[in-house]
Amino acid sequence: MTEADNVRAIKLAVVGHTNVGKTSLLRTLTGDVSFGKVSHRPSTTRHVEGARLSVDGQALVDLYDTPGLEDAIALLDYLERLDRPGERLDGPARLARFLEGSEARQRFEQEAKVMRQLLGSDAGLYVIDAREPVLAKYRDELAVLASCGKPLLPVLNFVSAREHREPEWREALSRLGLHALVRFDSVAPPEDGGRRLYESLALLLESARPRLERLIEDQEKQRRARKHSAARLIAELLIDCAACRRSVETTAEQEQQAVEALRKAVRQREQQCVEALLKLYAFRKDDVSTSDLPLMDGRWGDDLFNPETLRLMGVRVGGGVAAGAAAGAGVDLMVGGVTLGAAALVGAIAGGALLTARSYGGRLLGKLKGRRELTVDDAVLRLLALRQGHLLLALGVRGHAAIHRMELTTPQEQNLAQRQNPRAAHPCPCPPAMVNTQSARQTESG
C-alpha cells in the first residue's frame, strides 16, 4: 500500500436488506441524530449518503449509507446468466458487465447503486436485523455482495431484542465462510460497541489498523471527557439547588407563594441541567420527558428544639464541650436549618465560641422578626442527584438511532414518597432507583 493510501480515509459501504437499520447504524457511529431518514417503512433510503469521521482535522473513515437490497434472488439469477458461452467471469468482472447494462438503470437500479458503492469502497458492513429468520433472500444477498471481492463484516443489529435469532445467524454466516462478525445494537449499543466494531474491521483491513486505532483512541478520549463534563453539570445543579433560599413573611399567602417560587426555580434549574446533558451527548431536547419533582409541598420548621434535632445534637456533642459549636453547626446544616441555628447557639455557649453564635444568630433574629427561610429539602437533592444519574446512565447506552423518548423518573419514586407521606399516593411513572422524595425544606431565617 502506498503512502497516499495510508493517509486517505478508509471507505466503508454500509449495505444490507431494506429496513434492517443501516441508517440507524450510521447515526450511532457518527453520533448524529439527524443523519439520513429513519422510518419503520421499507426503502426509506433511496440514494447513497456519506458521513466522515475525523480526528484533529484528518479524515480517518468515510461511511456510506446505501439503499436497501430488495430483490437479491432475481439479481443473482440475472448475474449468473451474464456469462457468454465459453467464458467464466469472476465476481467483479460479472458485476462490471451488469453495471454497464440497461437493467442496472431500470429493474435493479437500487441494487446497482449498492454494488457501485461497495466496489469503490475498502470494505462493507453488512447489517443484519437479528430478529429476522435466516431466509434464502439473505443468503443470495451475501452471495451477490461477496462477488464484489471486498471484505465484508456482518453487523448483527437489534440483538437487544428478546426475539433475536443470533445463534441462527451465526451458524448461517459461518456456513458462508463469514466467521468474523460483530454485535452492535444501533438503538442500545454497548459502551464499547464502537471499539469492538473498529477492532473487528482492523482484522479484515490490516493496513488500516493504525487509522482505526487512532479513531478508537480519540473516541475513548471523548467518552471520558463527556463523563467528566456530565459529572460537573450534575454537581453544579446540586450546589445551585442546595444554595437556593427564599426569605418570606410568615403569612399563609406569602408562604405558599414562596413554596411555588422554589418549586419553579428547582424545576427550571433541573431542566437546564437535562438540556445541557442532552447537548453534551448530542441528543435533541425532546429526546427525554421529565416529570415534576414529587411532593414539592415542603414543611415549616417551627419548633426551635425539635426532639430529633436535640437527639442528633446530643450524639454529636458527646465528644466534649470544646466540640460543641462545630457539632451544633453541623447539626444545623444536616437538618436543613430546622433548628434555626439554636443548635449552633447552644453549642457555641457550651464551647465558648461566640463567633459561631454570631454567625447563626441571624436566623434567631429572623424568627423574632416573623420571617422564615425556605430551602430545598435534602430528600429533593438526593432525588435530583439520582434522576440526573439515571439520565446519565441512559444517555451512555442510548444510540443516536433511538426514536423513543427517555423518561426522567425512577421506579421507587412513588414508593418512597408514600413511605414519607402515605396520604400522598399520586401515581408516578418510573424506571430504576430513587430516594426520598419529600420536596422542599422550609426553615426559619433572618
PDB file of N, CA and C in Angstrom, residues 293-296 377-387 412-421 433-440:
ATOM      1  N   LEU A 293     -40.915  17.230  40.099  1.00  0.00           N
ATOM      2  CA  LEU A 293     -40.390  16.677  41.341  1.00  0.00           C
ATOM      3  C   LEU A 293     -41.570  16.367  42.251  1.00  0.00           C
ATOM      4  N   PRO A 294     -41.676  15.157  42.785  1.00  0.00           N
ATOM      5  CA  PRO A 294     -42.836  14.790  43.575  1.00  0.00           C
ATOM      6  C   PRO A 294     -42.850  15.461  44.947  1.00  0.00           C
ATOM      7  N   LEU A 295     -44.058  15.662  45.471  1.00  0.00           N
ATOM      8  CA  LEU A 295     -44.267  16.156  46.834  1.00  0.00           C
ATOM      9  C   LEU A 295     -43.522  17.446  47.125  1.00  0.00           C
ATOM     10  N   MET A 296     -43.645  18.431  46.244  1.00  0.00           N
ATOM     11  CA  MET A 296     -42.957  19.706  46.486  1.00  0.00           C
ATOM     12  C   MET A 296     -43.798  20.616  47.377  1.00  0.00           C
ATOM     13  N   ASP A 377     -35.204  20.729  50.382  1.00  0.00           N
ATOM     14  CA  ASP A 377     -35.056  19.601  51.286  1.00  0.00           C
ATOM     15  C   ASP A 377     -33.958  18.643  50.794  1.00  0.00           C
ATOM     16  N   ASP A 378     -33.278  18.016  51.748  1.00  0.00           N
ATOM     17  CA  ASP A 378     -32.224  17.055  51.400  1.00  0.00           C
ATOM     18  C   ASP A 378     -32.771  15.919  50.533  1.00  0.00           C
ATOM     19  N   ALA A 379     -34.026  15.520  50.808  1.00  0.00           N
ATOM     20  CA  ALA A 379     -34.615  14.438  50.023  1.00  0.00           C
ATOM     21  C   ALA A 379     -34.719  14.826  48.556  1.00  0.00           C
ATOM     22  N   VAL A 380     -35.015  16.108  48.297  1.00  0.00           N
ATOM     23  CA  VAL A 380     -35.106  16.554  46.914  1.00  0.00           C
ATOM     24  C   VAL A 380     -33.732  16.582  46.267  1.00  0.00           C
ATOM     25  N   LEU A 381     -32.734  16.976  47.015  1.00  0.00           N
ATOM     26  CA  LEU A 381     -31.374  16.966  46.472  1.00  0.00           C
ATOM     27  C   LEU A 381     -30.955  15.548  46.100  1.00  0.00           C
ATOM     28  N   ARG A 382     -31.304  14.590  46.961  1.00  0.00           N
ATOM     29  CA  ARG A 382     -30.991  13.194  46.633  1.00  0.00           C
ATOM     30  C   ARG A 382     -31.763  12.773  45.377  1.00  0.00           C
ATOM     31  N   LEU A 383     -33.022  13.203  45.315  1.00  0.00           N
ATOM     32  CA  LEU A 383     -33.847  12.873  44.157  1.00  0.00           C
ATOM     33  C   LEU A 383     -33.249  13.451  42.882  1.00  0.00           C
ATOM     34  N   LEU A 384     -32.844  14.704  42.939  1.00  0.00           N
ATOM     35  CA  LEU A 384     -32.221  15.344  41.775  1.00  0.00           C
ATOM     36  C   LEU A 384     -30.968  14.582  41.349  1.00  0.00           C
ATOM     37  N   ALA A 385     -30.138  14.232  42.320  1.00  0.00           N
ATOM     38  CA  ALA A 385     -28.900  13.520  42.006  1.00  0.00           C
ATOM     39  C   ALA A 385     -29.190  12.185  41.345  1.00  0.00           C
ATOM     40  N   LEU A 386     -30.183  11.481  41.853  1.00  0.00           N
ATOM     41  CA  LEU A 386     -30.493  10.166  41.304  1.00  0.00           C
ATOM     42  C   LEU A 386     -31.149  10.268  39.936  1.00  0.00           C
ATOM     43  N   ARG A 387     -32.020  11.251  39.755  1.00  0.00           N
ATOM     44  CA  ARG A 387     -32.637  11.429  38.444  1.00  0.00           C
ATOM     45  C   ARG A 387     -31.587  11.761  37.381  1.00  0.00           C
ATOM     46  N   GLN A 412     -38.723   3.822  42.119  1.00  0.00           N
ATOM     47  CA  GLN A 412     -39.045   3.878  43.542  1.00  0.00           C
ATOM     48  C   GLN A 412     -39.558   5.246  43.968  1.00  0.00           C
ATOM     49  N   GLU A 413     -39.733   6.156  43.025  1.00  0.00           N
ATOM     50  CA  GLU A 413     -40.189   7.495  43.391  1.00  0.00           C
ATOM     51  C   GLU A 413     -41.509   7.438  44.158  1.00  0.00           C
ATOM     52  N   GLN A 414     -42.478   6.727  43.605  1.00  0.00           N
ATOM     53  CA  GLN A 414     -43.774   6.703  44.251  1.00  0.00           C
ATOM     54  C   GLN A 414     -43.721   5.958  45.578  1.00  0.00           C
ATOM     55  N   ASN A 415     -43.022   4.809  45.607  1.00  0.00           N
ATOM     56  CA  ASN A 415     -42.962   4.023  46.847  1.00  0.00           C
ATOM     57  C   ASN A 415     -42.329   4.808  47.976  1.00  0.00           C
ATOM     58  N   LEU A 416     -41.214   5.484  47.676  1.00  0.00           N
ATOM     59  CA  LEU A 416     -40.529   6.224  48.724  1.00  0.00           C
ATOM     60  C   LEU A 416     -41.300   7.473  49.128  1.00  0.00           C
ATOM     61  N   ALA A 417     -42.005   8.054  48.181  1.00  0.00           N
ATOM     62  CA  ALA A 417     -42.827   9.203  48.515  1.00  0.00           C
ATOM     63  C   ALA A 417     -43.939   8.783  49.464  1.00  0.00           C
ATOM     64  N   GLN A 418     -44.547   7.640  49.199  1.00  0.00           N
ATOM     65  CA  GLN A 418     -45.614   7.154  50.062  1.00  0.00           C
ATOM     66  C   GLN A 418     -45.075   6.786  51.442  1.00  0.00           C
ATOM     67  N   ARG A 419     -43.824   6.322  51.492  1.00  0.00           N
ATOM     68  CA  ARG A 419     -43.233   5.956  52.774  1.00  0.00           C
ATOM     69  C   ARG A 419     -43.082   7.195  53.660  1.00  0.00           C
ATOM     70  N   GLN A 420     -42.760   8.343  53.007  1.00  0.00           N
ATOM     71  CA  GLN A 420     -42.626   9.578  53.780  1.00  0.00           C
ATOM     72  C   GLN A 420     -43.980  10.185  54.085  1.00  0.00           C
ATOM     73  N   ASN A 421     -44.933  10.055  53.145  1.00  0.00           N
ATOM     74  CA  ASN A 421     -46.242  10.649  53.323  1.00  0.00           C
ATOM     75  C   ASN A 421     -47.273   9.712  52.722  1.00  0.00           C
ATOM     76  N   ALA A 433     -33.842   3.282  40.310  1.00  0.00           N
ATOM     77  CA  ALA A 433     -33.629   3.687  41.654  1.00  0.00           C
ATOM     78  C   ALA A 433     -33.720   5.148  42.061  1.00  0.00           C
ATOM     79  N   MET A 434     -34.515   5.447  43.024  1.00  0.00           N
ATOM     80  CA  MET A 434     -34.654   6.828  43.523  1.00  0.00           C
ATOM     81  C   MET A 434     -34.684   6.815  45.039  1.00  0.00           C
ATOM     82  N   VAL A 435     -34.666   7.971  45.626  1.00  0.00           N
ATOM     83  CA  VAL A 435     -34.654   8.018  47.079  1.00  0.00           C
ATOM     84  C   VAL A 435     -35.832   8.797  47.609  1.00  0.00           C
ATOM     85  N   ASN A 436     -35.681   9.284  48.874  1.00  0.00           N
ATOM     86  CA  ASN A 436     -36.745  10.052  49.496  1.00  0.00           C
ATOM     87  C   ASN A 436     -37.189  11.187  48.594  1.00  0.00           C
ATOM     88  N   THR A 437     -38.482  11.409  48.526  1.00  0.00           N
ATOM     89  CA  THR A 437     -38.975  12.382  47.566  1.00  0.00           C
ATOM     90  C   THR A 437     -39.815  13.477  48.202  1.00  0.00           C
ATOM     91  N   GLN A 438     -39.638  13.758  49.498  1.00  0.00           N
ATOM     92  CA  GLN A 438     -40.313  14.930  50.032  1.00  0.00           C
ATOM     93  C   GLN A 438     -39.532  16.146  49.592  1.00  0.00           C
ATOM     94  N   SER A 439     -40.199  17.203  49.189  1.00  0.00           N
ATOM     95  CA  SER A 439     -39.512  18.140  48.350  1.00  0.00           C
ATOM     96  C   SER A 439     -38.933  19.386  48.903  1.00  0.00           C
ATOM     97  N   ALA A 440     -39.547  20.225  49.535  1.00  0.00           N
ATOM     98  CA  ALA A 440     -38.894  21.471  49.899  1.00  0.00           C
ATOM     99  C   ALA A 440     -38.699  21.528  51.389  1.00  0.00           C
TER     100      ALA A 440
END
